[in-house]
Short mmCIF file of N, CA and C and ligand atoms in Angstrom, two decimals:
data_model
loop_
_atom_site.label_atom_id
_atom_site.label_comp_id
_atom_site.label_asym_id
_atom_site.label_seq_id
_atom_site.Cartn_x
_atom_site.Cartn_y
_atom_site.Cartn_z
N UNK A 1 0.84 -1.20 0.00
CA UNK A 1 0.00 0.00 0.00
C UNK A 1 0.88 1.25 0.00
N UNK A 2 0.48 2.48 -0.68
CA UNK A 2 1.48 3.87 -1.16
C UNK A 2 1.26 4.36 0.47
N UNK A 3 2.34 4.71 0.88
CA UNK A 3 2.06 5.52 2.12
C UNK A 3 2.03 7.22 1.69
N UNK A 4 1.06 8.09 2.75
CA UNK A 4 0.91 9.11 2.06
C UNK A 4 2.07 9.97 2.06
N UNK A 5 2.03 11.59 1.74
CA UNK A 5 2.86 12.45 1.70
C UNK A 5 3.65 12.77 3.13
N UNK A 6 2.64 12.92 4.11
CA UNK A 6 2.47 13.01 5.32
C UNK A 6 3.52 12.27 5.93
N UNK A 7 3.08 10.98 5.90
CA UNK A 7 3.86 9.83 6.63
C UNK A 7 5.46 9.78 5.34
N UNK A 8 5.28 10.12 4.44
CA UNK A 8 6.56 9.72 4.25
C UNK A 8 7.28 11.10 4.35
N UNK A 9 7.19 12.20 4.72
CA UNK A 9 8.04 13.44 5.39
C UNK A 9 8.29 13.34 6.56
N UNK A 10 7.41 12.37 7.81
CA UNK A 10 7.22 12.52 8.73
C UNK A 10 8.89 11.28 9.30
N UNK A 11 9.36 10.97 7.99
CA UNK A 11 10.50 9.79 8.59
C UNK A 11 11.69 10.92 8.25
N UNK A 12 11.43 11.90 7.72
CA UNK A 12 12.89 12.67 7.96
C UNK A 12 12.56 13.42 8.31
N UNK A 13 13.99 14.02 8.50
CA UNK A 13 14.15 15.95 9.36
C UNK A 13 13.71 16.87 8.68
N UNK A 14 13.75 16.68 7.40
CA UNK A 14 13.67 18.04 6.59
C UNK A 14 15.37 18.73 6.54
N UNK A 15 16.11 17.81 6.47
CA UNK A 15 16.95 18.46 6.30
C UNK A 15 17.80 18.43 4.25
N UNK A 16 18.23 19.13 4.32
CA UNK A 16 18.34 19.68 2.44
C UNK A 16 19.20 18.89 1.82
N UNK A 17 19.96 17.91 2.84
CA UNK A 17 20.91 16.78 2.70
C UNK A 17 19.63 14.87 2.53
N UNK A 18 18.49 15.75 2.54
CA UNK A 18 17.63 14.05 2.71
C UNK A 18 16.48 14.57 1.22
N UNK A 19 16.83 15.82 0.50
CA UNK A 19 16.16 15.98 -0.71
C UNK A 19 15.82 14.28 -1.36
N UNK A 20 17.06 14.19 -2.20
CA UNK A 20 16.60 12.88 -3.34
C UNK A 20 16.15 11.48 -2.18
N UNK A 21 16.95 10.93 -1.00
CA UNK A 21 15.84 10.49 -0.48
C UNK A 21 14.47 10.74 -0.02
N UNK A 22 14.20 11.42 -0.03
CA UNK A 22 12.78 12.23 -0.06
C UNK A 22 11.73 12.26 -1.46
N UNK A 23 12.42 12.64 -2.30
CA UNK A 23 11.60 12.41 -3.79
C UNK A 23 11.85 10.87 -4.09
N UNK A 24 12.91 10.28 -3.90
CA UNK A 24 12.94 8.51 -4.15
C UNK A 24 11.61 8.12 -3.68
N UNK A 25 11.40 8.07 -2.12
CA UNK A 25 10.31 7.44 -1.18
C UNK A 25 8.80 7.86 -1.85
N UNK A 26 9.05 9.04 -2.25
CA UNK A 26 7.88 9.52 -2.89
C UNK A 26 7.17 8.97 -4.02
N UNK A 27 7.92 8.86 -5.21
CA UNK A 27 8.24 8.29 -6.08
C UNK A 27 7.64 7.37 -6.06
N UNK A 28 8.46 6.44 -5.16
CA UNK A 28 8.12 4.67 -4.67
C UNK A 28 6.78 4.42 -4.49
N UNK A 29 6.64 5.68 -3.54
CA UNK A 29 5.07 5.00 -3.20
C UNK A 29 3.94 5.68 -4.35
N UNK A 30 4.15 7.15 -4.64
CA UNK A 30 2.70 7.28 -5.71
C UNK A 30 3.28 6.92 -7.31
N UNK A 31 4.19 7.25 -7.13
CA UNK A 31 4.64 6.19 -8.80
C UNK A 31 5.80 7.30 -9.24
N UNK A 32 5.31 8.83 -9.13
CA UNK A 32 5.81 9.94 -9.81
C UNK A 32 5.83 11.10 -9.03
N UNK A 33 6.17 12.20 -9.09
CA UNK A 33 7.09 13.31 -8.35
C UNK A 33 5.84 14.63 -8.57
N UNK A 34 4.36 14.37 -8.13
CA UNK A 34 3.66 15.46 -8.37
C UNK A 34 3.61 16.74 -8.06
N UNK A 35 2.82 17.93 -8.45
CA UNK A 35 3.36 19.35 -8.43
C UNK A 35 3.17 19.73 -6.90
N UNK A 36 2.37 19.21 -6.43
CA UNK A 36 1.89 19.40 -5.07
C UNK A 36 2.98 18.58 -3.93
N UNK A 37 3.53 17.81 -3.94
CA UNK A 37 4.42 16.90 -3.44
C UNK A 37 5.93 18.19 -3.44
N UNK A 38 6.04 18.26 -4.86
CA UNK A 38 7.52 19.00 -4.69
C UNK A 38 6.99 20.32 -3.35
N UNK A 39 5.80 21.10 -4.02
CA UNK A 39 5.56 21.99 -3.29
C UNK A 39 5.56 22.19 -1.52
N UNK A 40 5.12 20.62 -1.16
CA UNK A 40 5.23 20.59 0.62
C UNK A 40 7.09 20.28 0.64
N UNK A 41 7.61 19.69 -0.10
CA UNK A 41 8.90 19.17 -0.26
C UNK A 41 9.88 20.21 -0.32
N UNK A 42 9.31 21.32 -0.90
CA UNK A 42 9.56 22.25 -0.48
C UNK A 42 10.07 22.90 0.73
N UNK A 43 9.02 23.54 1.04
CA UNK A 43 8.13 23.73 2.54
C UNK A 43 9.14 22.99 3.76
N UNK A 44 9.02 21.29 3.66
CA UNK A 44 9.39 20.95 4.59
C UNK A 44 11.25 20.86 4.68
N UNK A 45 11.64 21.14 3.66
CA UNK A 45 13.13 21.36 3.39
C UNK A 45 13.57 22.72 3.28
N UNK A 46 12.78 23.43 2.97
CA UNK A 46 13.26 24.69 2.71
C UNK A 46 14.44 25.12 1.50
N UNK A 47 14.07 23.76 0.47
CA UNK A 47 14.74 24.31 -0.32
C UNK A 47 13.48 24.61 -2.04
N UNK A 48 13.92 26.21 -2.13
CA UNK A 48 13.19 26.19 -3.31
C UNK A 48 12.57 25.38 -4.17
N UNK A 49 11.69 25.42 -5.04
CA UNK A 49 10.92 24.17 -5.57
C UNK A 49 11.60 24.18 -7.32
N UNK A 50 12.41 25.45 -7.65
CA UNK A 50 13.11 25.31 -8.66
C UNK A 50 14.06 24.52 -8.49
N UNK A 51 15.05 24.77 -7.27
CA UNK A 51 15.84 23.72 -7.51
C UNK A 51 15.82 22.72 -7.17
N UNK A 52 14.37 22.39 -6.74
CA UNK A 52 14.43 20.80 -6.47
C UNK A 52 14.00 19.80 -7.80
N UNK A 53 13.04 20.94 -8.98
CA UNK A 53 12.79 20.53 -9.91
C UNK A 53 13.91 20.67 -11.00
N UNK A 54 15.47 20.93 -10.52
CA UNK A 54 16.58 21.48 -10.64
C UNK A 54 17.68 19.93 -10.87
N UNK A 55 17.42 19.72 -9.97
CA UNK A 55 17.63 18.19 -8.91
C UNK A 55 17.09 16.98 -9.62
N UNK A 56 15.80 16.97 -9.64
CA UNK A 56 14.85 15.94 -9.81
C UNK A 56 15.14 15.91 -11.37
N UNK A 57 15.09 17.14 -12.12
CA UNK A 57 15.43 16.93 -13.45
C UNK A 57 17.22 16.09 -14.05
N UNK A 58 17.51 16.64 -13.05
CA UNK A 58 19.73 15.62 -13.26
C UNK A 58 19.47 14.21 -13.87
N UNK A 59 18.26 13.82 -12.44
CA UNK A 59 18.43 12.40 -12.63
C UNK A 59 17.48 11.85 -13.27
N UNK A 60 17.54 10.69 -13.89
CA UNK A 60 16.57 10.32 -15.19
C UNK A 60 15.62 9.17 -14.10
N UNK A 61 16.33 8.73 -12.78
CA UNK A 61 14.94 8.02 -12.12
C UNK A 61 13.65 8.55 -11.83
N UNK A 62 13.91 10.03 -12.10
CA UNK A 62 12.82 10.43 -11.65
C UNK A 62 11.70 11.15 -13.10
N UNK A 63 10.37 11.25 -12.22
CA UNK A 63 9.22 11.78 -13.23
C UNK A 63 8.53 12.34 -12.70
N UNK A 64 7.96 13.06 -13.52
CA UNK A 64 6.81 13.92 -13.37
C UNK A 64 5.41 13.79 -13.90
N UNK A 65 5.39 13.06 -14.71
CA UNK A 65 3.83 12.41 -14.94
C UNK A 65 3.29 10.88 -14.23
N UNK A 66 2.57 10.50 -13.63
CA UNK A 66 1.66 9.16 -13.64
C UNK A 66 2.59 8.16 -14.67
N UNK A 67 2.86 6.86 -14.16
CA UNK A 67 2.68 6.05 -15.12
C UNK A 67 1.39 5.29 -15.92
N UNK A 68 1.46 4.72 -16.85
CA UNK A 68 0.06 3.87 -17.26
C UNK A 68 0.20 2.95 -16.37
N UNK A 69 -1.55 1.92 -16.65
CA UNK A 69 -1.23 0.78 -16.41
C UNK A 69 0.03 -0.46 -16.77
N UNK A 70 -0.10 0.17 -17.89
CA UNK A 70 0.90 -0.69 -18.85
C UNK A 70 1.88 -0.01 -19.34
N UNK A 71 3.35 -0.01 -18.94
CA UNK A 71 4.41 0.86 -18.76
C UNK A 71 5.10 0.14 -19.75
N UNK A 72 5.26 0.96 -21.15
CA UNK A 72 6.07 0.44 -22.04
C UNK A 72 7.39 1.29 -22.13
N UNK A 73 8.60 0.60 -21.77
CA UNK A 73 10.07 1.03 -21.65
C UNK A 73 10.86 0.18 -23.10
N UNK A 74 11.16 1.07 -24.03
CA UNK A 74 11.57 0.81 -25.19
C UNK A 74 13.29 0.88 -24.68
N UNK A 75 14.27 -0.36 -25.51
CA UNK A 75 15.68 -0.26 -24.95
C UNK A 75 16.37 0.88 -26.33
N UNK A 76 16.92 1.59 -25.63
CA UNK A 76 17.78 2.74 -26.45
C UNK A 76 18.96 2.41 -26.49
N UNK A 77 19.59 1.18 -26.42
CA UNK A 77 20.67 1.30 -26.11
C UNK A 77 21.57 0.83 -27.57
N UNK A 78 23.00 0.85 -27.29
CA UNK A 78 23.25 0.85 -29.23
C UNK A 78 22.79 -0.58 -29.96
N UNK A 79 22.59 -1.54 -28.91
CA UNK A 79 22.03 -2.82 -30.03
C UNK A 79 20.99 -2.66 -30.62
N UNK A 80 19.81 -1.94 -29.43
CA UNK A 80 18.60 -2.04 -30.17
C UNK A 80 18.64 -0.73 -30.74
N UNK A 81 19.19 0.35 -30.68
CA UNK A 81 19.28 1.64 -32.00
C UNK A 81 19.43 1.20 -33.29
N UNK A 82 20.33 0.20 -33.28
CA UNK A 82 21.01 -0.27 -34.44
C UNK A 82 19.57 -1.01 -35.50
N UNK A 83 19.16 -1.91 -34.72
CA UNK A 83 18.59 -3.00 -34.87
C UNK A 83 16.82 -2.08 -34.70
N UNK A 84 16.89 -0.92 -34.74
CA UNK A 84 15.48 0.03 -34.97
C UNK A 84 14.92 0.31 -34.12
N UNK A 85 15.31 0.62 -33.06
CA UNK A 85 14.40 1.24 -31.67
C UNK A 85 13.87 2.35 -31.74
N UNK A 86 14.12 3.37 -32.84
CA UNK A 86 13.41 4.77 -32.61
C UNK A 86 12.51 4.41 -33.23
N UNK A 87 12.45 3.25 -34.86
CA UNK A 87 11.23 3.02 -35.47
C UNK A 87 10.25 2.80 -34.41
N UNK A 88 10.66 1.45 -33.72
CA UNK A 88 9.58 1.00 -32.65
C UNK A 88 8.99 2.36 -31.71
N UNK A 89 9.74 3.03 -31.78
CA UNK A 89 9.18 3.96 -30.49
C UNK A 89 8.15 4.70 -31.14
N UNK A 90 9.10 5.23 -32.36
CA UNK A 90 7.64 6.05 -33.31
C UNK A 90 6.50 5.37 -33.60
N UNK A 91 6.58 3.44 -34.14
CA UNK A 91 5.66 3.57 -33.74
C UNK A 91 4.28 3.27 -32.74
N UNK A 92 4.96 3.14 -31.74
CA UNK A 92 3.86 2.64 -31.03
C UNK A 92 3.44 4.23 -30.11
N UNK A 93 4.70 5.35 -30.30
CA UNK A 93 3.48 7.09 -30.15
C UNK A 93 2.69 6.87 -31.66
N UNK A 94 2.71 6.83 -32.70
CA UNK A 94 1.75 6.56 -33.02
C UNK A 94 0.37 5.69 -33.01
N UNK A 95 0.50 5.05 -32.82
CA UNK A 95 -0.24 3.94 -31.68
C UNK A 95 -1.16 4.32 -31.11
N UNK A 96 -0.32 4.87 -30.06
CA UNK A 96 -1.06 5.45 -28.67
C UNK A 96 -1.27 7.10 -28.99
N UNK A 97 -1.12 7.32 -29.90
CA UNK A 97 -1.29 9.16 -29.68
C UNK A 97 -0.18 9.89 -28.41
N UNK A 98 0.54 9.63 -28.40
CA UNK A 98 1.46 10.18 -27.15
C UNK A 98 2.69 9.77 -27.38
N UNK A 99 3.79 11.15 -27.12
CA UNK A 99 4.99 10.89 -27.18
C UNK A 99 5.77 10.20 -25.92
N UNK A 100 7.37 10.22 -26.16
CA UNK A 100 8.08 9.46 -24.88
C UNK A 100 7.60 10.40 -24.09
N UNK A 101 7.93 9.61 -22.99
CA UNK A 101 7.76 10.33 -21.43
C UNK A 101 6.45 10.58 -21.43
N UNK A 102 5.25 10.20 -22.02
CA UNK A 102 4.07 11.03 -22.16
C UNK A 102 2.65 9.53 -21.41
N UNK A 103 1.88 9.61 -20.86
CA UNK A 103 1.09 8.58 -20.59
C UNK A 103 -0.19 9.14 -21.15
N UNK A 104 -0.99 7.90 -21.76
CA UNK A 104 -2.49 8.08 -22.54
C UNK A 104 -2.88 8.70 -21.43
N UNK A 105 -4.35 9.55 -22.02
CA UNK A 105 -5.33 10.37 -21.42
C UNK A 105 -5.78 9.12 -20.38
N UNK A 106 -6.22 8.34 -20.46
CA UNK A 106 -6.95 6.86 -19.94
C UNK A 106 -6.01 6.24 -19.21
N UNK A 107 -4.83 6.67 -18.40
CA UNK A 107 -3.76 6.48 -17.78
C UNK A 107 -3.62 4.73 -18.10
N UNK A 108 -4.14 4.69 -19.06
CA UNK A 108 -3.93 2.92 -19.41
C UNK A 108 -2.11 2.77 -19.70
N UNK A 109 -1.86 3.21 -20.68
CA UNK A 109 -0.48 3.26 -21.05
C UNK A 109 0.61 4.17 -21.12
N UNK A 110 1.51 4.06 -20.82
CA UNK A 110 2.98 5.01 -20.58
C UNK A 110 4.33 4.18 -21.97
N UNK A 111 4.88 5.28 -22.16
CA UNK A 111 6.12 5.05 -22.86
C UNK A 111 6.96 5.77 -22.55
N UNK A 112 8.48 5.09 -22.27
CA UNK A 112 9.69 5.65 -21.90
C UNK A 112 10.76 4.95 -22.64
N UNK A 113 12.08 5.53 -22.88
CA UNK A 113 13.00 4.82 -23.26
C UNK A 113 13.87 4.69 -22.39
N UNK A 114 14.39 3.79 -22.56
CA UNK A 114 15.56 3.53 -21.13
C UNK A 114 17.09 2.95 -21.77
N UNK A 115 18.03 2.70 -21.07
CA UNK A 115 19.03 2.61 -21.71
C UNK A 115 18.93 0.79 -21.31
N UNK A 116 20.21 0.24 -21.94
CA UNK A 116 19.80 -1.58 -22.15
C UNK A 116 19.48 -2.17 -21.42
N UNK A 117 18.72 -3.03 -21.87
CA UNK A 117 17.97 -3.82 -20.79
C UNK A 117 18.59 -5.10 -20.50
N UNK A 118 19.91 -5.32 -21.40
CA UNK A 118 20.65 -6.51 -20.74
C UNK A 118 20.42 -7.64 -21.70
N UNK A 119 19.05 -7.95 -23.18
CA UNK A 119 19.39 -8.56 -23.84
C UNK A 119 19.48 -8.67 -25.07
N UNK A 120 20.44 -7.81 -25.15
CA UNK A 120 21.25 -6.78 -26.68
C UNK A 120 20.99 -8.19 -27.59
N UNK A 121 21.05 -9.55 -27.29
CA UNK A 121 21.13 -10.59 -28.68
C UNK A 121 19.60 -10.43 -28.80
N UNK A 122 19.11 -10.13 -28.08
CA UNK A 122 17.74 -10.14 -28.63
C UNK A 122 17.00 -8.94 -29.53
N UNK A 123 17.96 -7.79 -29.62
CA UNK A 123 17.38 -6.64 -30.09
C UNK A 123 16.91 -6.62 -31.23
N UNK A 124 15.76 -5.53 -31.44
CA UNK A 124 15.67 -4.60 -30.36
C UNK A 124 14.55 -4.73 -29.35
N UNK A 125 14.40 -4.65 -28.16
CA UNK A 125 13.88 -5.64 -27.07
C UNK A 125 13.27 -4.01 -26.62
N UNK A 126 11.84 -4.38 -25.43
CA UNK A 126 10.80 -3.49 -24.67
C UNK A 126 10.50 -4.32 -23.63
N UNK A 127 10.30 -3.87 -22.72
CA UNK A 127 10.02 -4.29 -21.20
C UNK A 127 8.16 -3.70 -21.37
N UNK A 128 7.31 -4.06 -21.06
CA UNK A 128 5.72 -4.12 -20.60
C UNK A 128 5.60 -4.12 -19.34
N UNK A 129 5.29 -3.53 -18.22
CA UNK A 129 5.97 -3.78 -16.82
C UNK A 129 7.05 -4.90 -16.59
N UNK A 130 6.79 -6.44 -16.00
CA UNK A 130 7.72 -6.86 -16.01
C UNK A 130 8.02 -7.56 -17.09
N UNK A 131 7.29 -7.42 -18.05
CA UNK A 131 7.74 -9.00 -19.39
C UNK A 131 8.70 -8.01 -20.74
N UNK A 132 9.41 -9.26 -20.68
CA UNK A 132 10.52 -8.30 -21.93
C UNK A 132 9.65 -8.74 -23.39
N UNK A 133 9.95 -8.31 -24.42
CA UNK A 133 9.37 -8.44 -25.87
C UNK A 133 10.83 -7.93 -26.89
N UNK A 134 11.08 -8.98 -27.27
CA UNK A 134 12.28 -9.03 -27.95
C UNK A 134 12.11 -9.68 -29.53
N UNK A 135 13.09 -9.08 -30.25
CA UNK A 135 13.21 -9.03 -31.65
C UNK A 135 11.94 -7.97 -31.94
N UNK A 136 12.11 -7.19 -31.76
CA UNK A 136 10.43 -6.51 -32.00
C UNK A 136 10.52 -6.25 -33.65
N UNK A 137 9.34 -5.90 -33.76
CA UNK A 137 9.09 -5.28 -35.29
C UNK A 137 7.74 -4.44 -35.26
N UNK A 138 7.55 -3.66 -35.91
CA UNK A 138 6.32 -3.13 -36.48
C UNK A 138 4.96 -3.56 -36.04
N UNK A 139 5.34 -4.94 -36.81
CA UNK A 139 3.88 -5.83 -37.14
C UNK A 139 3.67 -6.40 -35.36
N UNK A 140 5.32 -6.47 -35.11
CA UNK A 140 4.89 -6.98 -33.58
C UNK A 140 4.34 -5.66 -32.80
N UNK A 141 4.48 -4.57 -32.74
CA UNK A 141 3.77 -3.66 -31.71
C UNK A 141 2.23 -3.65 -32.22
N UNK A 142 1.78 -3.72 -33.33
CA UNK A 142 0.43 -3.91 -33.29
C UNK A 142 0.13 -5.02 -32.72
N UNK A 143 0.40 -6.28 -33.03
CA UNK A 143 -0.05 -7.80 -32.03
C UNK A 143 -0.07 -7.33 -30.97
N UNK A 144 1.43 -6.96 -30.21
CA UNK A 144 1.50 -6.60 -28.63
C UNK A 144 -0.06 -5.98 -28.14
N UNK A 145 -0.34 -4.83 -28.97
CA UNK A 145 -1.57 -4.01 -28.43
C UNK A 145 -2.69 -4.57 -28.38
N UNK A 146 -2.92 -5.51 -29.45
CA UNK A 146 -4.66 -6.03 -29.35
C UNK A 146 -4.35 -7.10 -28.53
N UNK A 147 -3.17 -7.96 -28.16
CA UNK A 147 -3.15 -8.46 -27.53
C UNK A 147 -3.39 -8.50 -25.89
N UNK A 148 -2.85 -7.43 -25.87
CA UNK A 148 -3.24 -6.31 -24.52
C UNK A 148 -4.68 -5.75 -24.30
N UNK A 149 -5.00 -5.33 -25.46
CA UNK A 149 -6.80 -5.51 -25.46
C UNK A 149 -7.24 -6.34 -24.89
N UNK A 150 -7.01 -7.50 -25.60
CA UNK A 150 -8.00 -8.72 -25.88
C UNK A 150 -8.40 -9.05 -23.86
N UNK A 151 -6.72 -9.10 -23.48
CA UNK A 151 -6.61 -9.49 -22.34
C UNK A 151 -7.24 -8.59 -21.22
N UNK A 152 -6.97 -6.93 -21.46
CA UNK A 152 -7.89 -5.98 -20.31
C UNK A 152 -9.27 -6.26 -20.78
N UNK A 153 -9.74 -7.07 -21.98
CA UNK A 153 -11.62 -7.23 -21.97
C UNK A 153 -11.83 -8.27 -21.64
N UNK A 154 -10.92 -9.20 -21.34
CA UNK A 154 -11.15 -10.73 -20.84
C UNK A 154 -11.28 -10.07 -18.99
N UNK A 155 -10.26 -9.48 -18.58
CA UNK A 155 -10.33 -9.50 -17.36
C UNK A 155 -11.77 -8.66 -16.93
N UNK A 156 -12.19 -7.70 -17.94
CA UNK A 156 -13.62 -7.07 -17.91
C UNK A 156 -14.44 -8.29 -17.73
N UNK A 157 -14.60 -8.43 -18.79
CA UNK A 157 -15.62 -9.90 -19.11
C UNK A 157 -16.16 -10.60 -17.84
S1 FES B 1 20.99 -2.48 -26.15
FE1 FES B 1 18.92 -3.03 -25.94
S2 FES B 1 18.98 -4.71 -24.61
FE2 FES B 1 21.03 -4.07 -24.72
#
């Protein structure tokens, strides 16, 4: 269960040395780094909310939008560049109507790119929360999706 804002400020001092543990915990528990969150994070650190969005921007663990249900992490790394990862990325924002870093209106789905995922012979390879999808192609990101349909109307059903 996400513990709230509250309880997770309430385990540190507020001191300006416990910032990124502070947005980590945050993170952890609601998924992403919201505008209201930096703002008490603020507050309870006393350090400006520019430079915490200063901070938070350095490092690539962190975000600022919601993830989807279904968190698609495309590998950027040089096997799967090589082997067409920006195709794949373009197209499955086309797909979904939404660029990287961007999650559907219907917080169903998210896309990010990330750097390798460790199985470069397989490229070019995507992580779905936890399941990898390797050798991808085209024709495979459309399957992936209705397949993903088929399955959120079965669990309707
Ligand atoms: S470069 Fe994509 S998995 Fe290694």
């Amino acid at each position: 269960m996400s513990k709230s804002l509250n309880e997770i400020l309430s385990t540190f001092n507020g001191n300006k040395s416990e910032l990124i543990p502070i947005l980590q915990d945050i993170q952890s528990s609601i998924g992403y780094l919201p505008e209201d969150a930096i703002i008490e994070v603020s507050k309870f650190t006393q350090v400006p909310e520019s430079e915490i969005y200063g901070v938070a921007t350095f490092y690539t663990q962190f975000r600022f939008l919601p993830v989807g249900k279904k968190h698609i992490m495309v590998c950027k790394g040089t096997a799967c560049h090589v082997k067409g990862a920006p195709q794949i990325i373009e197209g499955i924002e086309r797909h979904l109507d939404i660029k990287e870093g961007e999650v559907t209106f219907d917080l169903e789905y998210s896309l990010e790119s990330v750097g390798c995922l460790g199985c470069c012979a397989l490229a070019p390879c995507a992580m779905i929360n936890e399941e990898v999808e390797s050798n991808l192609t085209l024709k495979d990101v459309k399957k992936i999706f209705s397949r993903m349909k088929n399955n959120s109307n079965d669990k309707e059903s």
